[in-house]
Tab-separated table of C-alpha atoms in Angstrom:
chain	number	residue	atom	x	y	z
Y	1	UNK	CA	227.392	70.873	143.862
Y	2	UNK	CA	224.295	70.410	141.613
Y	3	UNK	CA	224.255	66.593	141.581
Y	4	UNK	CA	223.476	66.865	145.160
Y	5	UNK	CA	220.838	69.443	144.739
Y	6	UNK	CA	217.210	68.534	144.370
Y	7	UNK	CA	215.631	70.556	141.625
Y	8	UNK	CA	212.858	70.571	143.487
Y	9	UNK	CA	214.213	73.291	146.005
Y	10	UNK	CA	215.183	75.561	143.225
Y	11	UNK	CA	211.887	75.644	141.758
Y	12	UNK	CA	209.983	75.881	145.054
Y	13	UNK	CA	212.442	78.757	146.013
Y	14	UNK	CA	211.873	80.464	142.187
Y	15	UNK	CA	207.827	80.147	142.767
Y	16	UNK	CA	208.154	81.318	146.134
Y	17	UNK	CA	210.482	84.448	144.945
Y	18	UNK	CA	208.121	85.194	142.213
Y	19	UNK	CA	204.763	85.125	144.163
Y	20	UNK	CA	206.015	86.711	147.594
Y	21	UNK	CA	203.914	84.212	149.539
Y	22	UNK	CA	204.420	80.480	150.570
Y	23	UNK	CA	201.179	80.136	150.006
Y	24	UNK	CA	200.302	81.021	146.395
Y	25	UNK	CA	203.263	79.401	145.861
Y	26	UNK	CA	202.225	75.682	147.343
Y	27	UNK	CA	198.976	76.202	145.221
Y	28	UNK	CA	200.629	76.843	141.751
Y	29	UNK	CA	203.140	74.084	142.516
Y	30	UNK	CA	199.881	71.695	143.609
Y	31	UNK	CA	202.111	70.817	146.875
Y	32	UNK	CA	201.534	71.169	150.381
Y	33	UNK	CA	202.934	74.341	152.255
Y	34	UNK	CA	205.104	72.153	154.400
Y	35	UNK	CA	206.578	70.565	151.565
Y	36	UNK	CA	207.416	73.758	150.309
Y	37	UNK	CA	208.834	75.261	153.378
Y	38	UNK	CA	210.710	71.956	153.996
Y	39	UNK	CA	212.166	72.514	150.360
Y	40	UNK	CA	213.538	75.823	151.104
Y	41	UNK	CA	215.006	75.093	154.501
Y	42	UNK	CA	217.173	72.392	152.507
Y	43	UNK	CA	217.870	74.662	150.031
Y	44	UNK	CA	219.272	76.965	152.427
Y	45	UNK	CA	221.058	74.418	154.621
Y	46	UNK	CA	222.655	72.841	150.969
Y	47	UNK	CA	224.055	76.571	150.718
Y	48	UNK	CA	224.517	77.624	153.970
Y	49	UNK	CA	222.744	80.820	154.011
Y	50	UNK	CA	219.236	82.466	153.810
Y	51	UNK	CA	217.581	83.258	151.273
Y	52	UNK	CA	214.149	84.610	152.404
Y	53	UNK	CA	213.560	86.865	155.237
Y	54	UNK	CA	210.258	85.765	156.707
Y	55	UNK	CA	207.358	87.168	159.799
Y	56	UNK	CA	203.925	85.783	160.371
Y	57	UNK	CA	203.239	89.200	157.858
Y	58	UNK	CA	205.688	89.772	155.638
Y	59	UNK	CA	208.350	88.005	153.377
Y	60	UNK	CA	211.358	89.287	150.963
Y	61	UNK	CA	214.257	87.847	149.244
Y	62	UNK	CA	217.193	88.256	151.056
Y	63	UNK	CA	220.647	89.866	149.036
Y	64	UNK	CA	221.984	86.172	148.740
Y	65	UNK	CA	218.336	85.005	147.437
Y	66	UNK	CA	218.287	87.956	145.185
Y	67	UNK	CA	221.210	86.860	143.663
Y	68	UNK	CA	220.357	83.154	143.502
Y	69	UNK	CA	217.267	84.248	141.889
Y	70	UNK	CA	218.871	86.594	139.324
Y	71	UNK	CA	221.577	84.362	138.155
Y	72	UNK	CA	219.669	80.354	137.784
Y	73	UNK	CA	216.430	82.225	136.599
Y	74	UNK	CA	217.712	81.819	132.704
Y	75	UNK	CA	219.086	78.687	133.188
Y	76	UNK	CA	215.902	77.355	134.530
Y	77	UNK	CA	214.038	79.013	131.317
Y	78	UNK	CA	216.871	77.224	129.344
Y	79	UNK	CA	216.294	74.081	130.849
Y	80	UNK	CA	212.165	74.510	130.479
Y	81	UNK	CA	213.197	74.932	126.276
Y	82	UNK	CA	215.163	71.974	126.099
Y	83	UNK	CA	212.433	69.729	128.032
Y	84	UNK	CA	209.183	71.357	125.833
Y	85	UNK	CA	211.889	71.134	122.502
Y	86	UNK	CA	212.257	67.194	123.551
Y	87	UNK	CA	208.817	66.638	124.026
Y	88	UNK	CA	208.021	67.866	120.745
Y	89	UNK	CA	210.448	66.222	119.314
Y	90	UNK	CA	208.430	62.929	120.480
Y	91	UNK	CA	205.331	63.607	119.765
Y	92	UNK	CA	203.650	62.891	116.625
Y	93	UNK	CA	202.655	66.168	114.457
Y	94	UNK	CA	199.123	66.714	114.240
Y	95	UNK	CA	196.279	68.983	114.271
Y	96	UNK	CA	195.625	71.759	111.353
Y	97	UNK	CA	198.623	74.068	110.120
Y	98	UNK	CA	196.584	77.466	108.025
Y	99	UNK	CA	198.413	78.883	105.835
Y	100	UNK	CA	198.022	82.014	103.423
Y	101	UNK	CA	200.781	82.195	100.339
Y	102	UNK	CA	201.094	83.267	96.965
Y	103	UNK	CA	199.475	81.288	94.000
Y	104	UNK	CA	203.046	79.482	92.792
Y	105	UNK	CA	203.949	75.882	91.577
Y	106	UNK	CA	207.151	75.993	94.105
Y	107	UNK	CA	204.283	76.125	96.819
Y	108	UNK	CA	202.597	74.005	95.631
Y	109	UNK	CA	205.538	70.953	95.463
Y	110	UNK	CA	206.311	71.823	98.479
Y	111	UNK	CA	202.951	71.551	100.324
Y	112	UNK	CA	202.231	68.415	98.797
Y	113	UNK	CA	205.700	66.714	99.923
Y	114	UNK	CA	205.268	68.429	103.296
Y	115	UNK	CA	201.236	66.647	103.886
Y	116	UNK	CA	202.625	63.414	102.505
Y	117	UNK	CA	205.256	63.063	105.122
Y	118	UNK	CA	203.049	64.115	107.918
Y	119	UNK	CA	199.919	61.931	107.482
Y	120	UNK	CA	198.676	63.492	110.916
Y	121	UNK	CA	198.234	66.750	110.070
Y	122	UNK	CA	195.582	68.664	108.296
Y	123	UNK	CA	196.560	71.633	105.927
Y	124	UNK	CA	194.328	74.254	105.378
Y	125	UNK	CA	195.905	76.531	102.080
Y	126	UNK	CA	194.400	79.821	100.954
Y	127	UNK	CA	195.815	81.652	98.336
Y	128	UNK	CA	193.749	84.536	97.960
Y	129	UNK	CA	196.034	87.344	99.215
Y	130	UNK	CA	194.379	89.993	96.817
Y	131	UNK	CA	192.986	92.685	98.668
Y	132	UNK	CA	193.735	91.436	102.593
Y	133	UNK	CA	195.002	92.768	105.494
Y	134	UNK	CA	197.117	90.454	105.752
Y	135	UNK	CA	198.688	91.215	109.326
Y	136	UNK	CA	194.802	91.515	110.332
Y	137	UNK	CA	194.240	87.990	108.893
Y	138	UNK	CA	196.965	86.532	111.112
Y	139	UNK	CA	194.431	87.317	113.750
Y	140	UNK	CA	190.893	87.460	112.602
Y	141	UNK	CA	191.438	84.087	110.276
Y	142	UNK	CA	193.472	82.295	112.464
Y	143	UNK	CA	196.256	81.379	110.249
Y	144	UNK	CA	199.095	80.038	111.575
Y	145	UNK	CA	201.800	81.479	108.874
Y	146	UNK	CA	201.091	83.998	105.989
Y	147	UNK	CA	203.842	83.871	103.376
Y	148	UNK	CA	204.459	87.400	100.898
Y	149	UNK	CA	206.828	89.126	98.754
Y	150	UNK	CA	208.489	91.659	99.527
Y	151	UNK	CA	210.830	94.089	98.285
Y	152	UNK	CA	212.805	96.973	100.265
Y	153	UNK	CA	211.742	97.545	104.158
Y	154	UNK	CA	208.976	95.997	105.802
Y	155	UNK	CA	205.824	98.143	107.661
Y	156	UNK	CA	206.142	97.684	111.182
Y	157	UNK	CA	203.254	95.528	111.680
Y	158	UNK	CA	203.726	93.695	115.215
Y	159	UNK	CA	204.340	90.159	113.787
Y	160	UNK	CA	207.449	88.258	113.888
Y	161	UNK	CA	208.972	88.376	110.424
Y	162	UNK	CA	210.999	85.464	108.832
Y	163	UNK	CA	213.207	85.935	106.121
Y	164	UNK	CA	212.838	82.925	104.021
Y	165	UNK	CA	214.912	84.061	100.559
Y	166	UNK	CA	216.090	86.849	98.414
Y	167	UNK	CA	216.338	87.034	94.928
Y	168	UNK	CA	218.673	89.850	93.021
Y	169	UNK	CA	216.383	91.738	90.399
Y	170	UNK	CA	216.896	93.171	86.918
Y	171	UNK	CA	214.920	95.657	84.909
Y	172	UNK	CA	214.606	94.035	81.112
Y	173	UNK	CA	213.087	94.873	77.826
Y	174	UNK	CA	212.666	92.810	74.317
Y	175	UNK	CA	214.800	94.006	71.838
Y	176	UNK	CA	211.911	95.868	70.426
Y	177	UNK	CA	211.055	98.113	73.188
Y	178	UNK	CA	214.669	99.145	73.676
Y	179	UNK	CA	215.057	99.950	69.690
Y	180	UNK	CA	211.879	102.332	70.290
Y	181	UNK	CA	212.792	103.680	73.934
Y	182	UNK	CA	216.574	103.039	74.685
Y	183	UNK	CA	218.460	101.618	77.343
Y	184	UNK	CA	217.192	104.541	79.729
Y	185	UNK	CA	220.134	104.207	82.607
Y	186	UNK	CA	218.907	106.761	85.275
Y	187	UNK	CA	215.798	106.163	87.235
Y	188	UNK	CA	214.215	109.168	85.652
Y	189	UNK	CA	214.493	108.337	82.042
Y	190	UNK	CA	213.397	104.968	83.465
Y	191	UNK	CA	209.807	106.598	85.085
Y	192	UNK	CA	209.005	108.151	81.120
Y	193	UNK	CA	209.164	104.601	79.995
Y	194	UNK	CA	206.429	102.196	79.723
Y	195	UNK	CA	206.670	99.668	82.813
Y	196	UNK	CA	205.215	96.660	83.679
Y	197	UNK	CA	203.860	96.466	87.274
Y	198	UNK	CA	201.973	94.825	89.849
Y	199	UNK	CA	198.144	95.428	90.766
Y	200	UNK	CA	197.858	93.986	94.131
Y	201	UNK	CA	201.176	92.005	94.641
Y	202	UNK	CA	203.410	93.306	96.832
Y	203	UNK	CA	200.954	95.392	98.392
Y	204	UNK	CA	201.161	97.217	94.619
Y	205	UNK	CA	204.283	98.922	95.767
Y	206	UNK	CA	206.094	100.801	93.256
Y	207	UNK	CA	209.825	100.214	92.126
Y	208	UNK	CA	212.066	100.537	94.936
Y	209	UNK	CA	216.145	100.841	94.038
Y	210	UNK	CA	219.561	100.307	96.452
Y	211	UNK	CA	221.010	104.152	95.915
Y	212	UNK	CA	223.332	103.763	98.913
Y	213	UNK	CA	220.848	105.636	101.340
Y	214	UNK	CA	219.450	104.001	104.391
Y	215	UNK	CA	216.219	103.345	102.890
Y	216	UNK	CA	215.326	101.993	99.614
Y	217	UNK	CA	214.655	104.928	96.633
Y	218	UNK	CA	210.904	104.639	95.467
Y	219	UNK	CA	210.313	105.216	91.874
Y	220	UNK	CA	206.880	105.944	90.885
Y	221	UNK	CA	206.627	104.351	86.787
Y	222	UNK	CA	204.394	104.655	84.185
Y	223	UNK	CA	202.386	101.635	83.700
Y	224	UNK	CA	199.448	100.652	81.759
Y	225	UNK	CA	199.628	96.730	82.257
Y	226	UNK	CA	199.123	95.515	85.761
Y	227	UNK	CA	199.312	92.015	86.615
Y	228	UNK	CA	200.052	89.916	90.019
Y	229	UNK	CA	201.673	87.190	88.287
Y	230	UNK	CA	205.337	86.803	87.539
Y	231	UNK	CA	205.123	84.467	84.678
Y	232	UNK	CA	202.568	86.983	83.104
Y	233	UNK	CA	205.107	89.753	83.328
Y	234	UNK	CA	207.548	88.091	81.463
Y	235	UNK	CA	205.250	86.932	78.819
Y	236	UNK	CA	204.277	90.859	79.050
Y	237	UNK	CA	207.925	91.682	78.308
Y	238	UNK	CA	208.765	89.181	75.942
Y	239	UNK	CA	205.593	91.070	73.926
Y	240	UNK	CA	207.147	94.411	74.387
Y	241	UNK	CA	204.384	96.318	76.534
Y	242	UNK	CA	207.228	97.676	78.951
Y	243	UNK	CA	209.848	97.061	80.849
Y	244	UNK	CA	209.778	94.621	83.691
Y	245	UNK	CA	211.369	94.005	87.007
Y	246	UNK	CA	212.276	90.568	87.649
Y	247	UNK	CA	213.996	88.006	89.561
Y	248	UNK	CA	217.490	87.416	87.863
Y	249	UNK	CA	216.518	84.002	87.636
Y	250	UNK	CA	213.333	84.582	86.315
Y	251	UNK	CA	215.151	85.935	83.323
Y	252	UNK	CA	218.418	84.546	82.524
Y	253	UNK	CA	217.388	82.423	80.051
Y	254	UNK	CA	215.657	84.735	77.944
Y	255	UNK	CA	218.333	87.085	78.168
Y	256	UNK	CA	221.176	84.611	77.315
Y	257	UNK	CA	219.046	83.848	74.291
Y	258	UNK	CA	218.679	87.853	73.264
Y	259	UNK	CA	214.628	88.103	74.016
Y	260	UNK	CA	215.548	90.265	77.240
Y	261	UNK	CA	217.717	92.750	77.256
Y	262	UNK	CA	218.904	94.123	80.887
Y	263	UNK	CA	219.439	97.799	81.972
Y	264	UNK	CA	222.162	99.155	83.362
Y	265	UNK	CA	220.702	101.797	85.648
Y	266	UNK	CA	222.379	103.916	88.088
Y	267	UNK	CA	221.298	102.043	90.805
Y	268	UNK	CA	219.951	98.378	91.118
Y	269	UNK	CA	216.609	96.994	92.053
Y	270	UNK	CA	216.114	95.756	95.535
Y	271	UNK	CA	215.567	92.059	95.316
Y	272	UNK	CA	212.741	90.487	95.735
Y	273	UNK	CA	212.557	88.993	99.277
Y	274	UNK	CA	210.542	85.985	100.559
Y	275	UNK	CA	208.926	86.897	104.482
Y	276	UNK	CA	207.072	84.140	106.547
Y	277	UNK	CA	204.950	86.325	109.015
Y	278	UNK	CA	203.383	84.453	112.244
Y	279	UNK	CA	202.829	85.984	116.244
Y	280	UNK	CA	205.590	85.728	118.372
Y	281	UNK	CA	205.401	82.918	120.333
Y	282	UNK	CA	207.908	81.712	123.029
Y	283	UNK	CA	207.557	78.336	122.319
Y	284	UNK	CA	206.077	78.117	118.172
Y	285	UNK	CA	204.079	74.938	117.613
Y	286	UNK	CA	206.028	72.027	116.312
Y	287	UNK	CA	203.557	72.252	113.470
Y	288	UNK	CA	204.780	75.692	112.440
Y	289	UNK	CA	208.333	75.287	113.140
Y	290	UNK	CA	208.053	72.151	111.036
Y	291	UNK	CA	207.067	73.821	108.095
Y	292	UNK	CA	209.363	76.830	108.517
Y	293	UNK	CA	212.354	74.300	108.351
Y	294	UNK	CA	210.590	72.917	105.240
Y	295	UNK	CA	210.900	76.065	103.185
Y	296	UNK	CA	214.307	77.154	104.561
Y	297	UNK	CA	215.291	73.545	102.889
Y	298	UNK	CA	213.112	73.744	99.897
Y	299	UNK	CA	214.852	77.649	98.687
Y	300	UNK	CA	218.700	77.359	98.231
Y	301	UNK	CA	220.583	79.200	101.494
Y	302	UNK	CA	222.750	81.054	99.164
Y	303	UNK	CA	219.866	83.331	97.968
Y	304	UNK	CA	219.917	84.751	101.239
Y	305	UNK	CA	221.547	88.066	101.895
């Protein structure tokens, strides 16, 4: 039955159903109302029934047209993605793709291999995430993507949020530090301890741990060194100024050689998660979707939870 109907009649009839008027519905089509009304009349002939109910005043979708409507109306929106996701597909990416991320050398590789393959497109890269708003600067700074850590539940903020990565987390010490403090294992002894934490990363968040509830438990630790960078917090550890929480990976290597020791705590650390933050779009520009694909690529799948 659908290779002999013309799409044309089901998108007049859609129009027409959506406007309740022949009229506004030539105009937003751009065709003549006797095209229109020509359209619909086949329509109804090809199915042998009506569809609209019609006077010189008045106009509504008959049960049949209700249905008709109801039932193609997502394949049409179906068909409209696979058209737009075509034409995409064969156009050339250009134009300017903002972006606001951490300060990292993974980022960095990655940007660089992403601009060299797309000559057409301009990157604009901030990196100064200290002390923003950063669902605010989705808006006011017009970036396209804003890329954070994260670690335990996210704040509501409006924006569609992407899971990029995770990475499990330990909480280590040097040698020394654990000769003078211990191995504390609850998350009490842990808060008495000296800590290493964040100053503005991660929104400065405190420690958050998986105790089996549904929401992560936030421990509150005693810190008197304060960075935002992850490499600094190891060097911090290596020193013995506190205990650290780190990426597993972060660590391994300085813990198979004895320079980190991990705890075993009641409970573990929530890893540290990867988000890519941008407004929900229907249809996300090729530019954006584009890059998205390039960091799902460049982080290995099986960090994901």
């Amino acid at each position: 039955m659908m290779s002999e109907l013309d799409p044309r009649w089901l998108r007049s009839f859609h129009r027409v159903a959506e406007c309740r008027s022949f009229k506004a519905a030539a105009e937003q089509l751009e065709i003549p109302t006797s095209n229109l009304s020509r359209y619909i009349a086949s329509l109804e002939k090809h199915l042998d029934t009506r569809l609209i109910e019609r006077t010189t005043r008045h106009m509504q979708l008959t049960r049949a047209g209700e249905q008709l409507y109801t039932r193609t109306l997502p394949l049409l929106a179906a068909l409209d993605a696979a058209l737009e996701d075509v034409r995409q597909e064969t156009r050339q990416i250009s134009g300017t793709l903002r972006i606001l991320l951490p300060d990292s050398p993974q980022f960095a590789t990655l940007l660089t291999n992403f601009a060299r393959r797309h000559p057409g497109l301009t990157i604009h890269c901030d990196t100064s995430l200290s002390g923003r708003d950063l669902m605010q600067d989705l808006v006011t700074d017009g970036f396209d993507l804003v890329l954070t850590f994260n670690r335990g539940q996210l704040a509501d903020s409006g924006w569609v949020a992407r899971k990029i990565a995770g990475w499990p987390s330990l909480v280590v010490g040097s040698p020394e530090l654990v000769q003078t403090y211990g191995k504390p294992e609850t998350l009490q002894a842990l808060a008495e301890c000296p800590c290493i934490t964040t100053l503005t990363a991660l929104n400065g968040s405190p420690w958050q741990f998986d105790t089996g509830g549904p929401t992560p438990t936030v421990l509150k630790v005693n810190s008197r060194f304060k960075v935002n960078s992850g490499p600094m917090a190891t060097a911090a550890a290596l020193a013995g100024l506190g205990f650290a929480l780190l990426p597993a990976d972060a660590c391994q290597q300085a813990i198979d050689e004895g320079r980190l020791i991990p705890l075993a705590l009641e409970a573990p650390p929530v890893e540290l998660a990867l988000y890519a933050f941008y407004a929900g779009r229907a249809h996300l520009p090729r530019k954006v979707t584009l890059f998205l694909d390039e960091l799902r690529a460049h982080f290995p799948v099986d960090n994901l939870s």
